[in-house]
Short mmCIF file of C-alpha atoms and ligand atoms in Angstrom, two decimals:
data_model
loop_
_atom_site.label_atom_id
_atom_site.label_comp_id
_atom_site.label_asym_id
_atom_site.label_seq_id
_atom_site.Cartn_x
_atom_site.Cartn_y
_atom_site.Cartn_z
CA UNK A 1341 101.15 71.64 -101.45
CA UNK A 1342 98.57 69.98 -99.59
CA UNK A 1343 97.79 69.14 -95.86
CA UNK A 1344 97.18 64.90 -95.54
CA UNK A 1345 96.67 62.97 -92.81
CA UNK A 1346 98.05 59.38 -92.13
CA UNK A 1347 96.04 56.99 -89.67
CA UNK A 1348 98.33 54.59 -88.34
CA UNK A 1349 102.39 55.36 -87.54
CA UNK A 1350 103.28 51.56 -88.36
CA UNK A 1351 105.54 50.57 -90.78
CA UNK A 1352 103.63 51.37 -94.28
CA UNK A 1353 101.65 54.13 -92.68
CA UNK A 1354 105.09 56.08 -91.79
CA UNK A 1355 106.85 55.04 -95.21
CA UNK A 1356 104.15 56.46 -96.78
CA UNK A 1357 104.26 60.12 -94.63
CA UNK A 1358 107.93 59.92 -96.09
CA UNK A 1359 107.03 59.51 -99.85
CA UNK A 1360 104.31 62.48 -98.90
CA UNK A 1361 106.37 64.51 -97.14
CA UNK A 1362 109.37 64.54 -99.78
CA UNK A 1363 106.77 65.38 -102.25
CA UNK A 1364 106.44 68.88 -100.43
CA UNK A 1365 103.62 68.07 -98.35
CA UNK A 1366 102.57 68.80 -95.20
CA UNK A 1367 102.05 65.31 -93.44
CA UNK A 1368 99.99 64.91 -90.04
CA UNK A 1369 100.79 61.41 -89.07
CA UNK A 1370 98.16 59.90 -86.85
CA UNK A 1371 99.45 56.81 -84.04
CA UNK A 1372 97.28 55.64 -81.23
CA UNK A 1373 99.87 55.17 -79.28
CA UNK A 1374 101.10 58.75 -77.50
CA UNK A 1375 104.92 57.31 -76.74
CA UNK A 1376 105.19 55.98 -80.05
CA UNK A 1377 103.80 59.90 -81.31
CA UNK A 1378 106.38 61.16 -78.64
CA UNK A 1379 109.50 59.35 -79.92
CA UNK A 1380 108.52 60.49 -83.53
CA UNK A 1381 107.92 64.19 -82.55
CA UNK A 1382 110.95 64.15 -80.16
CA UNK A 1383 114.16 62.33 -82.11
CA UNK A 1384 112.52 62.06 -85.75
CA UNK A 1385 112.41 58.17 -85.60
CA UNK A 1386 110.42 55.16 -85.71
CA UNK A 1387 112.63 52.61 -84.37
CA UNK A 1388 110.35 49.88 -83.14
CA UNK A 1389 108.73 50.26 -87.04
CA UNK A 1390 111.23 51.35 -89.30
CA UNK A 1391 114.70 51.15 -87.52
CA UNK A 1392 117.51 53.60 -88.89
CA UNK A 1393 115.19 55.86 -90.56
CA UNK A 1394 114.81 59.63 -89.83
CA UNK A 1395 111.49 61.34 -90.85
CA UNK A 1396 111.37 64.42 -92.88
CA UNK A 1397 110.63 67.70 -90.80
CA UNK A 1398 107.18 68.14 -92.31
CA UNK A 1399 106.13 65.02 -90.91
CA UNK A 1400 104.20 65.60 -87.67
CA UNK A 1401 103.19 62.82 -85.05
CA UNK A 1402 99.52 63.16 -83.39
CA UNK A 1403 98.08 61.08 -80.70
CA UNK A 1404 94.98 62.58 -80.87
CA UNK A 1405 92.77 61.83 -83.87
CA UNK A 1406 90.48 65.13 -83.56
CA UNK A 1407 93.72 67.24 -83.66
CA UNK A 1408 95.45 65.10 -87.04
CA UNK A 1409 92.27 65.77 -89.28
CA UNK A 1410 92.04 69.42 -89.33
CA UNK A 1411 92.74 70.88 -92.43
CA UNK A 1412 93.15 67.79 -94.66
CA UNK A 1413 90.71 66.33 -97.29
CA UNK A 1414 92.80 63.28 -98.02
CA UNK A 1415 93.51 60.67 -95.70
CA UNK A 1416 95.61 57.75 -95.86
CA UNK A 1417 94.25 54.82 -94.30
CA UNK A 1418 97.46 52.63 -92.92
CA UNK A 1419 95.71 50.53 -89.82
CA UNK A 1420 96.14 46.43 -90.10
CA UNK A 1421 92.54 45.32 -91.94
CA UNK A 1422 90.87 44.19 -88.06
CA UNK A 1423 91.30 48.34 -86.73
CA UNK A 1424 89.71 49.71 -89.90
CA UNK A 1425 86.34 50.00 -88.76
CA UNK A 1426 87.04 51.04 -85.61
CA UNK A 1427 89.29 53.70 -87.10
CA UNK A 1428 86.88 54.72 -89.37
CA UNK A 1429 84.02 55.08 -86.58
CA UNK A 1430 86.02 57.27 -84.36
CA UNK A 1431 86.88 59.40 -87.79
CA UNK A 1432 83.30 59.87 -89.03
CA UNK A 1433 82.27 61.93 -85.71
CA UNK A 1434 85.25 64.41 -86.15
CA UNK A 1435 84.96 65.45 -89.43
CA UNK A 1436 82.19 67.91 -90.65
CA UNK A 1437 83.20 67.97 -94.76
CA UNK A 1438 83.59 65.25 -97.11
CA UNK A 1439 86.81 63.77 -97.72
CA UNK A 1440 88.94 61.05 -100.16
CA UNK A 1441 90.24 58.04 -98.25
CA UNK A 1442 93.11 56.41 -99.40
CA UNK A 1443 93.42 53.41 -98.53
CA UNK A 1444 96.79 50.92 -98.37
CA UNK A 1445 95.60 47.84 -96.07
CA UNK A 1446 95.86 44.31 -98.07
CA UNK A 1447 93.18 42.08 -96.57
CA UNK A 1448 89.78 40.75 -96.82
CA UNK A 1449 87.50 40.68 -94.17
CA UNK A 1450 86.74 37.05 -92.75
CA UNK A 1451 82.79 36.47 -92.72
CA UNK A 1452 81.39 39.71 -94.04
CA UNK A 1453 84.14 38.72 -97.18
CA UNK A 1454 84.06 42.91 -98.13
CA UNK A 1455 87.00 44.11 -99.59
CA UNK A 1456 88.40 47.33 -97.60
CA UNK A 1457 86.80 49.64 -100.10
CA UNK A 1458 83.66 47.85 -99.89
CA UNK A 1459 84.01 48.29 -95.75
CA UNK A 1460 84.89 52.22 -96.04
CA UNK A 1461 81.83 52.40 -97.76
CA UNK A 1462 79.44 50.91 -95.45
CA UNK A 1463 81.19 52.91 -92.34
CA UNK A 1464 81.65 56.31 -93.79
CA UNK A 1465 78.06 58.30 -93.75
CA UNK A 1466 78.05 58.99 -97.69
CA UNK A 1467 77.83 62.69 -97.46
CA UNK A 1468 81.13 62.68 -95.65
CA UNK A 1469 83.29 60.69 -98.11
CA UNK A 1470 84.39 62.28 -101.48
CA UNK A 1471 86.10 58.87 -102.75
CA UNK A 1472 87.67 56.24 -102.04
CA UNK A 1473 91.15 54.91 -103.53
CA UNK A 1474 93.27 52.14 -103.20
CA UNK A 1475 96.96 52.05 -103.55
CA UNK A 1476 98.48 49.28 -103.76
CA UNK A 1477 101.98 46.87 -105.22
CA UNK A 1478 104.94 45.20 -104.51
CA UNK A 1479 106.13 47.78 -102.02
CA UNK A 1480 107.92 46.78 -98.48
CA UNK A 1481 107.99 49.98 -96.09
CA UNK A 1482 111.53 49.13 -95.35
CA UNK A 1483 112.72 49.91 -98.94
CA UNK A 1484 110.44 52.68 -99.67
CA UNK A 1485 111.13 54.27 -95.91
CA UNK A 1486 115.21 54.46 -97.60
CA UNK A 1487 113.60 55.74 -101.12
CA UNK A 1488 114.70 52.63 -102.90
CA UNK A 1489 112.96 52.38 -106.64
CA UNK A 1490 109.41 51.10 -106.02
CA UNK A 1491 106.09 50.70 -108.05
CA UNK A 1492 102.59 50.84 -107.26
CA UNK A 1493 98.95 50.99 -108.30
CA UNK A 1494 96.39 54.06 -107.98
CA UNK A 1495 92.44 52.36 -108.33
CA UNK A 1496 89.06 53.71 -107.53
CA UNK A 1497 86.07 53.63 -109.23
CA UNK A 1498 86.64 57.16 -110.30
CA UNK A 1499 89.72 57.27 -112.02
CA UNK A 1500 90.03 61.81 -111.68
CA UNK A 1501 90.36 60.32 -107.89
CA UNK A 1502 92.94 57.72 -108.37
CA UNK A 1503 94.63 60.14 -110.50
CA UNK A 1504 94.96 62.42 -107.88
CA UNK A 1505 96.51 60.31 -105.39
CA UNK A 1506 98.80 59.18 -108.74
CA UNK A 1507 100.17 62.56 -108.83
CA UNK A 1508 100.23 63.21 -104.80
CA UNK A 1509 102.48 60.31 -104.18
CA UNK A 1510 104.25 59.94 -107.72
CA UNK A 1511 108.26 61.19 -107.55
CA UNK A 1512 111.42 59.82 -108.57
CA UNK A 1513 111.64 56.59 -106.51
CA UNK A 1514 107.96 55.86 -106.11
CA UNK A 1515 106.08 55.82 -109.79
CA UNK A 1516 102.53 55.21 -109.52
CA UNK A 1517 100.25 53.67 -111.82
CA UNK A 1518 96.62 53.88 -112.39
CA UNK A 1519 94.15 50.98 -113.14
CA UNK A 1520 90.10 51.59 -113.11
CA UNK A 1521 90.12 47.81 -111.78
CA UNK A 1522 89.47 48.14 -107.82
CA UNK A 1523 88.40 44.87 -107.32
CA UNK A 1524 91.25 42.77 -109.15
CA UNK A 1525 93.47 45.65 -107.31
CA UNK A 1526 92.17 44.74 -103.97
CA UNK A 1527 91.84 40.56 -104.14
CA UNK A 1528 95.54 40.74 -105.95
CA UNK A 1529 97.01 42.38 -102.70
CA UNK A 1530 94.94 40.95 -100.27
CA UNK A 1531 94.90 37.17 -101.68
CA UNK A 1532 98.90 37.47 -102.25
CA UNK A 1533 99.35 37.77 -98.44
CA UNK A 1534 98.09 33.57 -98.04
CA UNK A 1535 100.33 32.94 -100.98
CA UNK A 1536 103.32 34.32 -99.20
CA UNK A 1537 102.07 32.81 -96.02
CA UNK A 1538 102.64 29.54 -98.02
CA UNK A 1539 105.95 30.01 -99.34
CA UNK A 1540 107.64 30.55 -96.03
CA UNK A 1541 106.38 27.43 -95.05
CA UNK A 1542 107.76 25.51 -98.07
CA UNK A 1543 111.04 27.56 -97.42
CA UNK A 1544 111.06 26.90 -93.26
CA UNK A 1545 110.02 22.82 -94.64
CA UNK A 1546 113.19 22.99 -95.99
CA UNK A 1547 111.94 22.70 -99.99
CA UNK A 1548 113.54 24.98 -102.62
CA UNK A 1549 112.92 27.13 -105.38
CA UNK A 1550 111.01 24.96 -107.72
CA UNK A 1551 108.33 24.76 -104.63
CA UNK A 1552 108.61 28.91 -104.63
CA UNK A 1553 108.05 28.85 -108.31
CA UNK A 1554 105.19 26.55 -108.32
CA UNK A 1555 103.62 28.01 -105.07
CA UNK A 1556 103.50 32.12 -106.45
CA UNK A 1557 101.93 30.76 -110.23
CA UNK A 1558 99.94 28.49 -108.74
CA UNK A 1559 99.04 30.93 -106.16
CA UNK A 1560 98.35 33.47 -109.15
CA UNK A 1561 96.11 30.74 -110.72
CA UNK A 1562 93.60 30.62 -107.81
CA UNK A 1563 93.54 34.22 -107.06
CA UNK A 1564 92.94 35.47 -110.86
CA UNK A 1565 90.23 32.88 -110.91
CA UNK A 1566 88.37 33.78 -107.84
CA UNK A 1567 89.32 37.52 -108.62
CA UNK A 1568 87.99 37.31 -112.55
CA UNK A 1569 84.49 35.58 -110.59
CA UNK A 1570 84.38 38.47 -108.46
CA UNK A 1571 84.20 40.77 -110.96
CA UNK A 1572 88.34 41.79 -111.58
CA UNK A 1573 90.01 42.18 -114.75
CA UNK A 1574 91.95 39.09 -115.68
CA UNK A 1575 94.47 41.43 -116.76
CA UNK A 1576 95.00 43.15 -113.88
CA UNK A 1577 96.63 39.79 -111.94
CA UNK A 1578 99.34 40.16 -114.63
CA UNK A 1579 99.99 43.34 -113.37
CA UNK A 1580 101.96 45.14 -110.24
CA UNK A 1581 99.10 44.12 -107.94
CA UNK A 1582 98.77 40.35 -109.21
CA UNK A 1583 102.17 39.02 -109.94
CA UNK A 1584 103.94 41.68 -108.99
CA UNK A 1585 103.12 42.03 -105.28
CA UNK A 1586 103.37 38.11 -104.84
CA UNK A 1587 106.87 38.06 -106.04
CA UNK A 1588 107.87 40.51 -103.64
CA UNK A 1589 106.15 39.19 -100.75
CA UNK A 1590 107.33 35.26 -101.65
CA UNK A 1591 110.77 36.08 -101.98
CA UNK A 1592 111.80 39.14 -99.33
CA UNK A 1593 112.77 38.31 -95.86
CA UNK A 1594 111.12 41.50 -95.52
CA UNK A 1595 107.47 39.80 -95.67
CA UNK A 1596 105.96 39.55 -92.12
CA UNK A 1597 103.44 36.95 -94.02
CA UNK A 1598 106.48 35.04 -95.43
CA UNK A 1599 108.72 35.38 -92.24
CA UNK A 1600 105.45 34.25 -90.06
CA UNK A 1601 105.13 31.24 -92.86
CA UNK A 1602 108.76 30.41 -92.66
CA UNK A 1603 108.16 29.60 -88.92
CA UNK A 1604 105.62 27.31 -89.08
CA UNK A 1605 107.33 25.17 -91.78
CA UNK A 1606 110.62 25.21 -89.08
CA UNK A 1607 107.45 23.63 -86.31
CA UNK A 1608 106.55 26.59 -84.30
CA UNK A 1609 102.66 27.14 -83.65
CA UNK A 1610 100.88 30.25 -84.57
CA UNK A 1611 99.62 31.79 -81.53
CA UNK A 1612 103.36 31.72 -80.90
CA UNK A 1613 105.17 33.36 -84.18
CA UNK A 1614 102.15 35.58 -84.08
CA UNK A 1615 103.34 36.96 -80.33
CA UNK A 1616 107.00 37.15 -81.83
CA UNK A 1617 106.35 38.78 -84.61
CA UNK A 1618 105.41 42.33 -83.09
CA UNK A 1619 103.64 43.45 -86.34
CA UNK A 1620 100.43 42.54 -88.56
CA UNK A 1621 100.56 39.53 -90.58
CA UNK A 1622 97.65 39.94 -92.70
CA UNK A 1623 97.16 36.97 -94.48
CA UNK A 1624 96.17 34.71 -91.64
CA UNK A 1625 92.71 36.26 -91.24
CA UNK A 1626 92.64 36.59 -94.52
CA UNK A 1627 93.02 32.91 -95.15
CA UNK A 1628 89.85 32.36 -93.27
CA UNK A 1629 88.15 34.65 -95.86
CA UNK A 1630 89.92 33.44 -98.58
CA UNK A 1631 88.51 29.81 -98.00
CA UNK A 1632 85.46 31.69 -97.23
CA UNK A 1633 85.03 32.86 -100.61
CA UNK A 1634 86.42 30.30 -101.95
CA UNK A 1635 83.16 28.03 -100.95
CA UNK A 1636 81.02 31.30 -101.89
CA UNK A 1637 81.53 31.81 -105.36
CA UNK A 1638 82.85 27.67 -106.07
CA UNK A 1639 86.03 28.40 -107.25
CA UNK A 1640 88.99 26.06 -106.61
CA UNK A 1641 91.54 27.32 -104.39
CA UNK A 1642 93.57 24.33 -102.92
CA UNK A 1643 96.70 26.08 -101.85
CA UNK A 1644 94.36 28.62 -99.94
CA UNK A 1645 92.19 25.82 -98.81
CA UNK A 1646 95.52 24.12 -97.45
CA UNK A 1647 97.00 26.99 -95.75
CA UNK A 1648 93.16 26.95 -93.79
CA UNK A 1649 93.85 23.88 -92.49
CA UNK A 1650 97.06 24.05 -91.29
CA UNK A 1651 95.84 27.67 -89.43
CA UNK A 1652 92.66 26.70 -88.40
CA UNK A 1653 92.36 22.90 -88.60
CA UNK A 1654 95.75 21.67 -87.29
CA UNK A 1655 96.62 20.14 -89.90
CA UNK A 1656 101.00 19.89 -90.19
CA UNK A 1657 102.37 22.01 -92.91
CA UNK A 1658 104.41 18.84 -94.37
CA UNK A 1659 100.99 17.28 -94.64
CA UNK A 1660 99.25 19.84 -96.09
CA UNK A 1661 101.97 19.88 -98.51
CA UNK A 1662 101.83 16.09 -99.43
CA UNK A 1663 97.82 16.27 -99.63
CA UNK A 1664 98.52 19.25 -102.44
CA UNK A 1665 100.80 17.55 -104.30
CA UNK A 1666 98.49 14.01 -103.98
CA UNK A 1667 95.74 16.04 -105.93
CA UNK A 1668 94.04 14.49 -108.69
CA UNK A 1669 95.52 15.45 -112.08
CA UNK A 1670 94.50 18.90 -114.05
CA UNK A 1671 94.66 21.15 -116.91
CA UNK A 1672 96.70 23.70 -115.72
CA UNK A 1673 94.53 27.01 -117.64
CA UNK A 1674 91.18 24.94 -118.37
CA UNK A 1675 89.46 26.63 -115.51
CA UNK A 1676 90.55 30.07 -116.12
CA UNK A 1677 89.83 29.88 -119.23
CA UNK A 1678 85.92 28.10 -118.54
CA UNK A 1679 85.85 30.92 -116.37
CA UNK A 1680 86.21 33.79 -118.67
CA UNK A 1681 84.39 32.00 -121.44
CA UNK A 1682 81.25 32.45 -118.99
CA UNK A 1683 81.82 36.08 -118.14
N1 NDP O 548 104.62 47.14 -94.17
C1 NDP O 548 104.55 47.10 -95.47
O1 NDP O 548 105.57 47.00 -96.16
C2 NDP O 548 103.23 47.20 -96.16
C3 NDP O 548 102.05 47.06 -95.47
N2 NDP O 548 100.86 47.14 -96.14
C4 NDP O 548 99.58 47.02 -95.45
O2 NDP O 548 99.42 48.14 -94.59
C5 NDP O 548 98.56 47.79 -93.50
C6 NDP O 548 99.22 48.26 -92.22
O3 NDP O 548 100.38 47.48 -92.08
P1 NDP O 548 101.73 47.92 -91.41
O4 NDP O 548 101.87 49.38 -91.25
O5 NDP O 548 102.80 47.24 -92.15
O6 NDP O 548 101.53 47.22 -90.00
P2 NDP O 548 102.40 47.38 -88.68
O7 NDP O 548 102.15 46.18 -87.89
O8 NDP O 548 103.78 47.75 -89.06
O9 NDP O 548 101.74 48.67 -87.99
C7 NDP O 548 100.38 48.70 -87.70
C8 NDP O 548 100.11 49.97 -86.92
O10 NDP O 548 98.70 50.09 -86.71
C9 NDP O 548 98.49 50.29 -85.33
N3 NDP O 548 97.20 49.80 -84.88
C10 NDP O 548 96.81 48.55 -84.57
N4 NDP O 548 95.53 48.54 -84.18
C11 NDP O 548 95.11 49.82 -84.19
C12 NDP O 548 93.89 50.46 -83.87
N5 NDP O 548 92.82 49.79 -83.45
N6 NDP O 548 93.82 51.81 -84.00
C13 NDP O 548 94.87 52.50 -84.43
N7 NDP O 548 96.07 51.97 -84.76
C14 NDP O 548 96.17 50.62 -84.65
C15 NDP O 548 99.64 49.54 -84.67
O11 NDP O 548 99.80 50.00 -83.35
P3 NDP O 548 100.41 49.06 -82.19
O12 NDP O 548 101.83 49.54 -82.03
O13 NDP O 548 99.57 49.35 -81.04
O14 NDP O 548 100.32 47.63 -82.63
C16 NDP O 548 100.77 49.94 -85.57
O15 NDP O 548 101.24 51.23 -85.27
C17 NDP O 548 98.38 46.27 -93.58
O16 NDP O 548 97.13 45.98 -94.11
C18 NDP O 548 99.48 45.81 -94.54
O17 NDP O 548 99.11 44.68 -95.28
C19 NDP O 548 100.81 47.38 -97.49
C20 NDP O 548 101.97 47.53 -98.21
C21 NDP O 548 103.27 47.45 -97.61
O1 13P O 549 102.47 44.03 -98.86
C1 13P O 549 103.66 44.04 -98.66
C2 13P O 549 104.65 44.31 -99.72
O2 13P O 549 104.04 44.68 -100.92
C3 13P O 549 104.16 43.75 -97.29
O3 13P O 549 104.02 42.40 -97.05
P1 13P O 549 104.00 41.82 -95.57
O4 13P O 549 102.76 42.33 -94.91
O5 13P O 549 104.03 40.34 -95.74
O6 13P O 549 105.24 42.34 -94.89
#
């Protein structure tokens, strides 16, 4: 059994201490806030995070960073995409041997446009990071937190690592996969967040589930084809990380991307869902970078390029709708299929 540490006692970060700690290991879970750590510690919940759930014994909270790093080599990396460097910063002057970083964040980062493995990378001194792993799928905290059946993705660029983490996490409700594709792993989850963002708007517009249909293989379209550009496995869009995580996130109440979507289409502004909402919602910053990228490697992304607007441009979400669907005609797999022609 192994000592891990979790950064970050939100929702996924303390889901994922669960799946650790019912695995048999010992689980130091890291929160920067010391009343949150308290209230863990003190009556075994999270109840602003993960309401109704008690943690396992061998979960223990830390407010202090120093203190939740001793003695573990692997570290799960559960902060919202904007605290990761920060996080990481702090975490490179208290360690003195080289560790694996796993990380579970879904976002791009606007500007730079580095993925989150690409951003460990360039923070972490080399000699202090073993290697770095995404995990990653259709996976809401709230149904993993109660052990309900759940699938995910192990990636890295060395695949002993992502095995590893396979078989730390792996039991009985939570199966794990492994895929040598980090980049389609990390666009798929990332990208899926503007998707979702999308479909709650269509939903709070008031259209149905022809719109959902059209918006998550649509949505799939534009993310496989800037994700095959960028270097990812066509394939792996197909897969849990791809299809599988925008299904999820379209269709669960669960989403903070779709519930934060769903406002907007009912006519609230985002400074003010984003104030309600009282957790991360990923895939507005990474709408920016999406559109971003989008422009960087010429690849057509209008539903991405929509959502944009509406965040950034105030543009109304029913308009924004009507421009989409005004679009000149297309083939719906010609440039997919230009696309990996070219490769
Ligand atoms: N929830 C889910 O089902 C899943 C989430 N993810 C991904 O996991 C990542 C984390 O999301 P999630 O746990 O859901 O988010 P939450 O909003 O539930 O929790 C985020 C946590 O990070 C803390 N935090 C914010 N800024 C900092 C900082 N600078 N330093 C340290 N801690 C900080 C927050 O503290 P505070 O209380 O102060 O805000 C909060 O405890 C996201 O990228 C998300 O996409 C992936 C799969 C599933
Ligand atoms: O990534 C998730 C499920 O796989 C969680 O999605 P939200 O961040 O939209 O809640």
């Amino acid at each position: 059994m192994e000592q891990i540490t979790v950064l970050g006692a939100g929702s996924w970060g303390t889901a994922l201490a669960i799946v650790l700690a019912d695995n048999g290991h010992n689980v130091k879970l890291w929160g920067h806030r010391a009343d949150l750590i308290k209230e863990i510690n003190e009556t075994r919940k999270n109840e602003k995070y993960l309401p109704g759930v008690e943690l396992p014994n061998n979960v223990v909270g830390f407010s202090s960073l120093e203190e939740s790093v001793v003695g573990a080599h692997t570290m799960v990396l559960a902060v919202p995409t904007k605290a990761i460097r920060d996080v990481l910063r702090d975490l490179s002057k208290m360690i003195q041997e080289s560790i694996t970083i796993v990380h579970v964040s879904k976002g791009i980062e606007p500007d730079t446009l580095l993925r989150i493995s690409e951003i460990i990378e360039e923070e972490m001194p080399s000699h202090l990071l073993r290697d770095v792993v995404v995990l990653s799928g259709p996976s809401h905290a709230e149904e993993v937190s109660k052990r309900h059946i759940t699938t995910v993705t192990s990636s890295s660029k060395n695949m002993a690592a992502a095995e590893y983490i396979q078989d730390l996490f792996n039991n009985q409700h939570f199966r794990v996969y492994t895929n040598p594709d980090i980049i389609g792993v990390e666009i798929g989850g990332a990208l899926k967040n503007i998707i979702a963002l999308a479909a709650g708007i269509t939903d709070g517009l008031g259209y149905g589930d022809n719109a959902k249909a059209a918006l998550i293989t649509r949505g799939l379209a534009e993310i496989a084809r800037l994700g095959s550009k960028m270097g990812g496995n066509p394939l792996t869009f197909s897969g849990l990380t791809g299809i599988g995580d925008l299904i999820v996130t379209c269709t669960s109440v669960h989403s903070r991307n779709w519930r934060a979507g769903n406002l907007l289409g009912k006519g609230q502004k985002l400074e003010e869902v984003l104030e309600n909402m009282g957790m991360v919602v990923e895939g507005v910053r990474t709408t920016k970078a999406g559109a971003q990228l989008a422009h960087k490697y010429d690849v057509k992304m209008p539903i991405t390029e929509a959502l944009n607007d509406v965040l950034f441009n105030g543009k109304s979400p029913k308009v924004a709708v009507d421009t989409l669907m005004a679009r000149g005609k297309t083939h719906e797999m010609e440039d997919l299929v230009n696309i990996m022609e070219n490769r």
